[in-house]
Amino acid sequence: MARQVIDFASPIASDTEGRVWTDIRAAAQLRADDQPHLAALLHPILAAKTGRQMLIGTLAARLAHTAGDRALAAKVLVSTEDGALLEETEADLLAIVTRDPANPDPLTVLLHLKGFQALQVHRFAHRLWQAGRMEGARWLSSQASLAFGLDIHPAARMGRGIMLDHGSGIVIGETVVVEDDVSMLQQVTLGGTGRDKGDRHPKVRRGVLIGAGAKILGNIEIGAYSKIAAGSVVLEPVPAHTTVAGVPARIVRVHSEDEMPAATMDHRID
């Protein structure tokens, strides 16, 4: 029998029964046929009938330390999911397979990319937080921190098409806003500068690229389509369409308005 070839290059559909979830299921079946010993890993996908079930089953399995944790996580996630959340997940999947050659297809991202998984758990936790279900939100965030090694406060507002590459060590504070189509690498901190209360964290506008180890501190704006060089410490607002680097960060380049750092993933500063 000829092996089925799955094309992941076409755009990801936003329908909950759309192409992306059909492709994920088909790819999972091929891997299960090739490697039957991975049946337990692939079961949440192969047993699911919808994209919603695939996402929740996969996240619950990753969050769980015990069978009880898995059941509780699934209940909390099921009670929270809505149609908009799944559309956000699909946008994140498309962003990653477009920008990251190490994760060439949606199944790989769904199963193995912890930055993506942590962000999806945050989307559930954020909905709980907004609904006043604080304890459930904090529990999900805590489980995600233990499982994935990054911290996102459940109140933080995250847009669509976001890529948390690797994810390790990322810290995102309570009043952070990250708009659509942002890419950030490991060890990034979006934090405060002291004991101030209220709105005290960065606002990252659309299309920004944040390099590994960058620290952005305080209630400052990171302008659209700007670039934060790896290892920088940013304490002042960053204008749109600029690159900043250094400790403390300074503008080192002004680039054309058609440049999209988060999409190109080019970390050079010259």
mmCIF file of N, CA, C and O in Angstrom, residues 151 153 156 169-178 184 187-196 198-204 210 214-222 233-236:
data_model
loop_
_atom_site.group_PDB
_atom_site.id
_atom_site.type_symbol
_atom_site.label_atom_id
_atom_site.label_comp_id
_atom_site.label_asym_id
_atom_site.label_seq_id
_atom_site.Cartn_x
_atom_site.Cartn_y
_atom_site.Cartn_z
ATOM 1 N N ASP A 151 6.807 30.774 33.000
ATOM 2 C CA ASP A 151 5.748 31.340 33.828
ATOM 3 C C ASP A 151 5.018 32.434 33.061
ATOM 4 O O ASP A 151 5.636 33.432 32.670
ATOM 5 N N HIS A 153 1.659 34.769 33.794
ATOM 6 C CA HIS A 153 0.578 35.090 34.728
ATOM 7 C C HIS A 153 -0.758 34.971 33.991
ATOM 8 O O HIS A 153 -0.883 35.426 32.844
ATOM 9 N N ALA A 156 -2.182 38.014 32.056
ATOM 10 C CA ALA A 156 -1.489 38.585 30.895
ATOM 11 C C ALA A 156 -2.319 38.373 29.634
ATOM 12 O O ALA A 156 -2.942 37.327 29.447
ATOM 13 N N GLY A 169 12.355 29.141 30.457
ATOM 14 C CA GLY A 169 12.742 30.304 31.231
ATOM 15 C C GLY A 169 12.002 31.584 30.916
ATOM 16 O O GLY A 169 12.323 32.631 31.487
ATOM 17 N N ILE A 170 11.008 31.555 30.045
ATOM 18 C CA ILE A 170 10.246 32.762 29.746
ATOM 19 C C ILE A 170 9.394 33.139 30.959
ATOM 20 O O ILE A 170 8.766 32.279 31.579
ATOM 21 N N VAL A 171 9.368 34.438 31.294
ATOM 22 C CA VAL A 171 8.539 34.950 32.382
ATOM 23 C C VAL A 171 7.736 36.127 31.846
ATOM 24 O O VAL A 171 8.303 37.083 31.309
ATOM 25 N N ILE A 172 6.413 36.057 31.998
ATOM 26 C CA ILE A 172 5.509 37.092 31.495
ATOM 27 C C ILE A 172 4.616 37.529 32.642
ATOM 28 O O ILE A 172 3.860 36.733 33.195
ATOM 29 N N GLY A 173 4.689 38.806 33.004
ATOM 30 C CA GLY A 173 4.019 39.312 34.189
ATOM 31 C C GLY A 173 2.544 39.617 34.010
ATOM 32 O O GLY A 173 1.987 39.561 32.908
ATOM 33 N N GLU A 174 1.931 40.007 35.105
ATOM 34 C CA GLU A 174 0.469 40.114 35.220
ATOM 35 C C GLU A 174 -0.153 41.094 34.245
ATOM 36 O O GLU A 174 -1.202 40.821 33.653
ATOM 37 N N THR A 175 0.427 42.271 34.065
ATOM 38 C CA THR A 175 -0.206 43.301 33.232
ATOM 39 C C THR A 175 0.441 43.425 31.853
ATOM 40 O O THR A 175 0.272 44.423 31.165
ATOM 41 N N VAL A 176 1.150 42.400 31.452
ATOM 42 C CA VAL A 176 1.742 42.367 30.110
ATOM 43 C C VAL A 176 0.645 42.299 29.054
ATOM 44 O O VAL A 176 -0.378 41.630 29.224
ATOM 45 N N VAL A 177 0.884 42.975 27.931
ATOM 46 C CA VAL A 177 0.080 42.815 26.722
ATOM 47 C C VAL A 177 1.033 42.450 25.589
ATOM 48 O O VAL A 177 2.022 43.159 25.351
ATOM 49 N N VAL A 178 0.763 41.343 24.919
ATOM 50 C CA VAL A 178 1.514 40.942 23.728
ATOM 51 C C VAL A 178 0.520 40.863 22.587
ATOM 52 O O VAL A 178 -0.417 40.071 22.630
ATOM 53 N N MET A 184 9.184 35.293 20.340
ATOM 54 C CA MET A 184 10.180 35.483 21.396
ATOM 55 C C MET A 184 10.863 34.161 21.687
ATOM 56 O O MET A 184 10.272 33.094 21.554
ATOM 57 N N GLN A 187 14.318 32.350 27.711
ATOM 58 C CA GLN A 187 14.865 33.201 28.773
ATOM 59 C C GLN A 187 14.460 34.669 28.661
ATOM 60 O O GLN A 187 15.084 35.540 29.267
ATOM 61 N N VAL A 188 13.399 34.961 27.934
ATOM 62 C CA VAL A 188 12.889 36.330 27.856
ATOM 63 C C VAL A 188 12.085 36.640 29.114
ATOM 64 O O VAL A 188 11.307 35.807 29.593
ATOM 65 N N THR A 189 12.259 37.844 29.655
ATOM 66 C CA THR A 189 11.463 38.322 30.777
ATOM 67 C C THR A 189 10.705 39.571 30.368
ATOM 68 O O THR A 189 11.306 40.525 29.868
ATOM 69 N N LEU A 190 9.403 39.546 30.550
ATOM 70 C CA LEU A 190 8.567 40.736 30.423
ATOM 71 C C LEU A 190 8.084 41.034 31.833
ATOM 72 O O LEU A 190 7.085 40.486 32.310
ATOM 73 N N GLY A 191 8.833 41.876 32.547
ATOM 74 C CA GLY A 191 8.621 42.019 33.983
ATOM 75 C C GLY A 191 8.470 43.454 34.446
ATOM 76 O O GLY A 191 8.474 44.400 33.659
ATOM 77 N N GLY A 192 8.350 43.594 35.756
ATOM 78 C CA GLY A 192 8.271 44.896 36.387
ATOM 79 C C GLY A 192 9.639 45.365 36.843
ATOM 80 O O GLY A 192 10.653 44.687 36.640
ATOM 81 N N THR A 193 9.676 46.526 37.503
ATOM 82 C CA THR A 193 10.954 47.091 37.949
ATOM 83 C C THR A 193 11.030 47.273 39.457
ATOM 84 O O THR A 193 12.010 47.813 39.964
ATOM 85 N N GLY A 194 10.029 46.852 40.175
ATOM 86 C CA GLY A 194 10.058 47.040 41.627
ATOM 87 C C GLY A 194 8.775 46.543 42.258
ATOM 88 O O GLY A 194 8.193 45.559 41.798
ATOM 89 N N ARG A 195 8.308 47.263 43.277
ATOM 90 C CA ARG A 195 7.131 46.836 44.024
ATOM 91 C C ARG A 195 5.880 47.621 43.642
ATOM 92 O O ARG A 195 4.883 47.586 44.358
ATOM 93 N N ASP A 196 5.933 48.326 42.534
ATOM 94 C CA ASP A 196 4.759 49.068 42.086
ATOM 95 C C ASP A 196 3.599 48.124 41.828
ATOM 96 O O ASP A 196 3.792 46.986 41.372
ATOM 97 N N GLY A 198 -0.536 47.809 40.132
ATOM 98 C CA GLY A 198 -1.248 48.327 38.982
ATOM 99 C C GLY A 198 -0.568 47.956 37.677
ATOM 100 O O GLY A 198 0.123 46.942 37.581
ATOM 101 N N ASP A 199 -0.757 48.781 36.668
ATOM 102 C CA ASP A 199 -0.249 48.504 35.325
ATOM 103 C C ASP A 199 1.256 48.762 35.302
ATOM 104 O O ASP A 199 1.707 49.896 35.261
ATOM 105 N N ARG A 200 2.048 47.713 35.329
ATOM 106 C CA ARG A 200 3.480 47.856 35.580
ATOM 107 C C ARG A 200 4.365 47.031 34.647
ATOM 108 O O ARG A 200 5.575 46.922 34.877
ATOM 109 N N HIS A 201 3.789 46.451 33.609
ATOM 110 C CA HIS A 201 4.553 45.556 32.746
ATOM 111 C C HIS A 201 4.536 46.019 31.286
ATOM 112 O O HIS A 201 3.711 46.852 30.907
ATOM 113 N N PRO A 202 5.412 45.458 30.452
ATOM 114 C CA PRO A 202 5.538 45.917 29.062
ATOM 115 C C PRO A 202 4.302 45.661 28.208
ATOM 116 O O PRO A 202 3.516 44.739 28.454
ATOM 117 N N LYS A 203 4.203 46.481 27.161
ATOM 118 C CA LYS A 203 3.182 46.342 26.118
ATOM 119 C C LYS A 203 3.916 46.105 24.806
ATOM 120 O O LYS A 203 4.596 47.002 24.284
ATOM 121 N N VAL A 204 3.839 44.904 24.304
ATOM 122 C CA VAL A 204 4.579 44.497 23.108
ATOM 123 C C VAL A 204 3.629 44.529 21.922
ATOM 124 O O VAL A 204 2.665 43.757 21.865
ATOM 125 N N ILE A 210 11.720 39.249 19.818
ATOM 126 C CA ILE A 210 12.470 39.411 21.064
ATOM 127 C C ILE A 210 13.489 38.284 21.163
ATOM 128 O O ILE A 210 13.126 37.101 21.234
ATOM 129 N N ALA A 214 16.581 38.367 26.450
ATOM 130 C CA ALA A 214 16.251 39.789 26.597
ATOM 131 C C ALA A 214 15.367 40.015 27.817
ATOM 132 O O ALA A 214 14.486 39.199 28.114
ATOM 133 N N LYS A 215 15.578 41.129 28.489
ATOM 134 C CA LYS A 215 14.779 41.513 29.652
ATOM 135 C C LYS A 215 14.137 42.864 29.359
ATOM 136 O O LYS A 215 14.838 43.857 29.136
ATOM 137 N N ILE A 216 12.814 42.898 29.351
ATOM 138 C CA ILE A 216 12.065 44.123 29.094
ATOM 139 C C ILE A 216 11.291 44.432 30.371
ATOM 140 O O ILE A 216 10.436 43.631 30.789
ATOM 141 N N LEU A 217 11.587 45.562 30.999
ATOM 142 C CA LEU A 217 11.118 45.801 32.355
ATOM 143 C C LEU A 217 10.366 47.116 32.457
ATOM 144 O O LEU A 217 10.838 48.163 31.992
ATOM 145 N N GLY A 218 9.198 47.060 33.084
ATOM 146 C CA GLY A 218 8.417 48.254 33.346
ATOM 147 C C GLY A 218 7.276 48.435 32.369
ATOM 148 O O GLY A 218 7.163 47.730 31.361
ATOM 149 N N ASN A 219 6.421 49.397 32.678
ATOM 150 C CA ASN A 219 5.257 49.675 31.834
ATOM 151 C C ASN A 219 5.696 50.542 30.653
ATOM 152 O O ASN A 219 5.468 51.754 30.617
ATOM 153 N N ILE A 220 6.366 49.910 29.700
ATOM 154 C CA ILE A 220 6.893 50.603 28.528
ATOM 155 C C ILE A 220 6.345 49.948 27.273
ATOM 156 O O ILE A 220 5.961 48.771 27.282
ATOM 157 N N GLU A 221 6.321 50.712 26.191
ATOM 158 C CA GLU A 221 5.794 50.194 24.925
ATOM 159 C C GLU A 221 6.939 49.774 24.013
ATOM 160 O O GLU A 221 7.895 50.525 23.807
ATOM 161 N N ILE A 222 6.793 48.567 23.458
ATOM 162 C CA ILE A 222 7.726 48.059 22.454
ATOM 163 C C ILE A 222 7.003 48.185 21.117
ATOM 164 O O ILE A 222 6.056 47.443 20.838
ATOM 165 N N VAL A 233 18.803 44.529 27.814
ATOM 166 C CA VAL A 233 17.978 44.948 28.948
ATOM 167 C C VAL A 233 17.292 46.248 28.542
ATOM 168 O O VAL A 233 17.946 47.274 28.357
ATOM 169 N N VAL A 234 15.978 46.188 28.396
ATOM 170 C CA VAL A 234 15.208 47.310 27.867
ATOM 171 C C VAL A 234 14.454 47.976 29.012
ATOM 172 O O VAL A 234 13.603 47.349 29.650
ATOM 173 N N LEU A 235 14.751 49.248 29.241
ATOM 174 C CA LEU A 235 14.143 50.005 30.335
ATOM 175 C C LEU A 235 13.370 51.220 29.844
ATOM 176 O O LEU A 235 12.710 51.892 30.651
ATOM 177 N N GLU A 236 13.472 51.526 28.556
ATOM 178 C CA GLU A 236 12.802 52.684 27.972
ATOM 179 C C GLU A 236 11.959 52.232 26.784
ATOM 180 O O GLU A 236 12.245 51.189 26.174
#
